[in-house]
GROMACS .gro file of C-alpha atoms in nm:
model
  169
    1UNK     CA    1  -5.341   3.861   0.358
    2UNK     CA    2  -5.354   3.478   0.399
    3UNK     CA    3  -5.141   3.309   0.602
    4UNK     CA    4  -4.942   2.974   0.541
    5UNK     CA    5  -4.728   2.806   0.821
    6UNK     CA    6  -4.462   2.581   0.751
    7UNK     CA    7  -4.350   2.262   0.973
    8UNK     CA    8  -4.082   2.010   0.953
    9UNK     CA    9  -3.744   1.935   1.084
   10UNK     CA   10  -3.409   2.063   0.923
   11UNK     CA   11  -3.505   2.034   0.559
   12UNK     CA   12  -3.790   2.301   0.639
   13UNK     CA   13  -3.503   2.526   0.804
   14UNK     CA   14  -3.356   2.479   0.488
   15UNK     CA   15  -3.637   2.653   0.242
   16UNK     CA   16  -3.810   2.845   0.517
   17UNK     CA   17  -3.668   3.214   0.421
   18UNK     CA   18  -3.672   3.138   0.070
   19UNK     CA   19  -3.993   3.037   0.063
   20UNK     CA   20  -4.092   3.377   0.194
   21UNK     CA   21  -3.933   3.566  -0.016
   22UNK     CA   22  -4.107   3.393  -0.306
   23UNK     CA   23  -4.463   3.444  -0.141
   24UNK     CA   24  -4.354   3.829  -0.046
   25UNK     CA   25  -4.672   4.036  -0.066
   26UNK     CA   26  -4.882   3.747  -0.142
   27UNK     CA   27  -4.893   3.541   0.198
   28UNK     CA   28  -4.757   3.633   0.565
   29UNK     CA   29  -4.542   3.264   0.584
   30UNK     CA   30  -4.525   3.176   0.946
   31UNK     CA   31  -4.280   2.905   1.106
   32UNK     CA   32  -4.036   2.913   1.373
   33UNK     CA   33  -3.682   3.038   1.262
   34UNK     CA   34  -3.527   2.829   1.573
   35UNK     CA   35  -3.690   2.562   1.612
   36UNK     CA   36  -3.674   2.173   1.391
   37UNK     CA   37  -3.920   1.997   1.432
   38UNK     CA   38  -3.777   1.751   1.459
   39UNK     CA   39  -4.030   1.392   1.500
   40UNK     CA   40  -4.367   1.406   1.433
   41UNK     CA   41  -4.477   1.375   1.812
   42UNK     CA   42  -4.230   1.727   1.833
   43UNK     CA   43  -4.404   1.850   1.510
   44UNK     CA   44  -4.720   1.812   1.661
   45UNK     CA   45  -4.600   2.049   1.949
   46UNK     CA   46  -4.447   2.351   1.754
   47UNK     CA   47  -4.819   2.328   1.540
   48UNK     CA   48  -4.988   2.391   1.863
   49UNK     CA   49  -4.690   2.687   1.982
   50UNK     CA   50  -4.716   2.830   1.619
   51UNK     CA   51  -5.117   2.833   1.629
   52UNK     CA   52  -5.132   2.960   2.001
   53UNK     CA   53  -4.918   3.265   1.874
   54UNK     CA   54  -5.059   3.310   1.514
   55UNK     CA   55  -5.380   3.206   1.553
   56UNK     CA   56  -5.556   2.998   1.232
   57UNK     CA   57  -5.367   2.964   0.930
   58UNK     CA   58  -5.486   2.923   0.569
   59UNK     CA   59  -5.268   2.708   0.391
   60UNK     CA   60  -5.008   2.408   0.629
   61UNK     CA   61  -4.723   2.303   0.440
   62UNK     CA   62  -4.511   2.028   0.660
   63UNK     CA   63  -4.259   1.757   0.631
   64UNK     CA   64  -4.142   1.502   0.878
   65UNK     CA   65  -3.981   1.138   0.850
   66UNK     CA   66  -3.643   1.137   0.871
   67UNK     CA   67  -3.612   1.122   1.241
   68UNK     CA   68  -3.921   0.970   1.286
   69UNK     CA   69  -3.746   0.655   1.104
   70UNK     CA   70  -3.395   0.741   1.207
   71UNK     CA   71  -3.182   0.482   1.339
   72UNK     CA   72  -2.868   0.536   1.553
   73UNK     CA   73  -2.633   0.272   1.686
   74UNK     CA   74  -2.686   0.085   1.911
   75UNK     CA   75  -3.039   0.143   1.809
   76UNK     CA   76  -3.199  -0.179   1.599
   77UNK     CA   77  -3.530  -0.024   1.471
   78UNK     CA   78  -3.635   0.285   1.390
   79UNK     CA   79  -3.702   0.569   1.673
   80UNK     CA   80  -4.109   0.540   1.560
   81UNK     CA   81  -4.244   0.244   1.427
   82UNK     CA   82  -4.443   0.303   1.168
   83UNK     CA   83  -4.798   0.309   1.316
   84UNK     CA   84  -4.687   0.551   1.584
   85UNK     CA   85  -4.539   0.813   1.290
   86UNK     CA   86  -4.897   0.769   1.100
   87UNK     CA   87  -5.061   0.815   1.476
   88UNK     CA   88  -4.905   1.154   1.503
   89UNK     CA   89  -4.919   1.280   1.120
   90UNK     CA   90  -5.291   1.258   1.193
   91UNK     CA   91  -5.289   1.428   1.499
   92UNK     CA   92  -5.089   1.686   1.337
   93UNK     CA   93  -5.352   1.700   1.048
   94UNK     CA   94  -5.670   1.734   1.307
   95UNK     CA   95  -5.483   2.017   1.474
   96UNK     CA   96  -5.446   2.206   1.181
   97UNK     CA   97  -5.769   2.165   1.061
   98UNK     CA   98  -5.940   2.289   1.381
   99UNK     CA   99  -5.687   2.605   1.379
  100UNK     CA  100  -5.723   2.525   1.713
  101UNK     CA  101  -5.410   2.504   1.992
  102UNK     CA  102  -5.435   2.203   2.248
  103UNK     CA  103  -5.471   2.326   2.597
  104UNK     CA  104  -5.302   2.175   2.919
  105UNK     CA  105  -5.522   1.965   3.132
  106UNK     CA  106  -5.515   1.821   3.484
  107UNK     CA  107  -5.676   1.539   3.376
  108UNK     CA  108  -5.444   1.422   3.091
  109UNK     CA  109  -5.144   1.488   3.344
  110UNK     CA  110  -5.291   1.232   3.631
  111UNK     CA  111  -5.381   0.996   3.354
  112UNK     CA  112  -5.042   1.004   3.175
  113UNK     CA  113  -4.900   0.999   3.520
  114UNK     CA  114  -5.112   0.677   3.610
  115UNK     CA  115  -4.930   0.506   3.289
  116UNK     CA  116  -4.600   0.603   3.392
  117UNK     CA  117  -4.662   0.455   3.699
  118UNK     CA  118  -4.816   0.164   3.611
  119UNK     CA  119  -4.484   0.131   3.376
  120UNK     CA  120  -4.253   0.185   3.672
  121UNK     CA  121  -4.408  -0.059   3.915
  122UNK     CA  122  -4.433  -0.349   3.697
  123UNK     CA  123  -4.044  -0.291   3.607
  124UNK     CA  124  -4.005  -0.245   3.984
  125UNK     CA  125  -3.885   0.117   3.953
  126UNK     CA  126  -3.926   0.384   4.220
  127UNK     CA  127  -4.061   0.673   4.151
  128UNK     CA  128  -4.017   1.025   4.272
  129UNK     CA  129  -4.355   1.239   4.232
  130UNK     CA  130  -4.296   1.601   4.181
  131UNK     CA  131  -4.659   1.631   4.012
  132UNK     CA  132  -4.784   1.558   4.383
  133UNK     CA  133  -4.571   1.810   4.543
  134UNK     CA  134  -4.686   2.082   4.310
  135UNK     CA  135  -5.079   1.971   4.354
  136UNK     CA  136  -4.992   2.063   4.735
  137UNK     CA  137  -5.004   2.438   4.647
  138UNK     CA  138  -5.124   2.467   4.266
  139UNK     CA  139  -5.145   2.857   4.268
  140UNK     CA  140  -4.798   2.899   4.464
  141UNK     CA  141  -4.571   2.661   4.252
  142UNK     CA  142  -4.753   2.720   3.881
  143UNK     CA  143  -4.700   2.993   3.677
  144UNK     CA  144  -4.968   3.169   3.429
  145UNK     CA  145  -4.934   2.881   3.174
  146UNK     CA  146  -5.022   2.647   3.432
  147UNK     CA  147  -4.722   2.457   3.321
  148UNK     CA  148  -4.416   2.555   3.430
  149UNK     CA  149  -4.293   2.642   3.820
  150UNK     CA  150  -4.244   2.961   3.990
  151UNK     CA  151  -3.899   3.013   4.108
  152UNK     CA  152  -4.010   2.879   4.472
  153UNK     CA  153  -4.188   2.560   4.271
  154UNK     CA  154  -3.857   2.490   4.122
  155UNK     CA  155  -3.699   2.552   4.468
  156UNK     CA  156  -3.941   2.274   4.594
  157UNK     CA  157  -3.874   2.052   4.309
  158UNK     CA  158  -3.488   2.055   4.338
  159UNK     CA  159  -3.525   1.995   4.760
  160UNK     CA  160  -3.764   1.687   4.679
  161UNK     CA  161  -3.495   1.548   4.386
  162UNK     CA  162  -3.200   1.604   4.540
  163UNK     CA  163  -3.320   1.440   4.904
  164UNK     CA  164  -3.464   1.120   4.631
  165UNK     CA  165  -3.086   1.117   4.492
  166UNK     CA  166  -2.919   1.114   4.843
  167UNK     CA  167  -3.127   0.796   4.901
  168UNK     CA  168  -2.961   0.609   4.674
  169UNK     CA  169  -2.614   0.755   4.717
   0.00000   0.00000   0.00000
């Protein structure tokens, strides 16, 4: 049977079941019963969780927008401007196409890492570096998914945050 998966924020939630019932027998439809998907950059995420469960799909039906553009007071400008929301429909579409989930890398953390810090320093704020503290013991504080912490990681974690808070207490 082929499969179609469905993404999008709320108005998805809102046709999800009903569009499987209609394809009943003629498509497994796949999408996350929970989960909105809120912006595109989000969208872009549950794709990857959806294909790293499902594996690749036949047909992608998706819609996203509204809180890509949404703007909340005291807000001035929408949340993504508009070459950002294009940025990550086509990342979404690349994914999908390669029926292929992203994978974690070291690399992209120390590089996004070297951003934030670059960010930080320039705007003269200090920063508290928990990615450090976890490259001290890699197989002790990760867990299978190479993600998140082991209990004792997050132990770590909350002993290095709480001792940066008391700093400025």
């Amino acid at each position: 049977m082929k499969k179609a998966l469905l993404l999008g924020d709320s108005i998805r939630m809102g046709y999800d079941d009903m569009v499987r019932s209609l394809l009943a027998g003629r498509a497994e439809v796949l999408y996350d019963p929970q989960d909105n998907g809120r912006f595109a950059a989000y969208t872009l995420w549950q794709a990857n969780q959806l294909l790293r469960a499902h594996g690749p799909v036949d047909v992608v039906h998706w819609n996203n927008g509204y809180w890509d553009m949404n703007i909340e007071s005291p807000m001035r400008e929408p949340i993504h401007p508009i070459p950002e929301y294009q940025h990550f429909l086509r990342r979404i579409l690349g994914l999908c196409r390669s029926g292929a989930a992203l994978r974690y890398q070291s690399e992209w953390v120390e590089a996004y890492n070297a951003a934030a810090l670059e960010v930080m320093r320039a705007e003269n704020v200090p920063v508290n570096d928990l990615y450090a503290l976890c490259r001290e013991a890699p197989g002790l504080y990760k867990c299978a998914d190479g993600l998140h912490l082991t209990e004792e990681g997050y132990r770590a974690c909350a002993r290095q945050v709480a001792s940066c808070i008391e700093r400025y207490l």
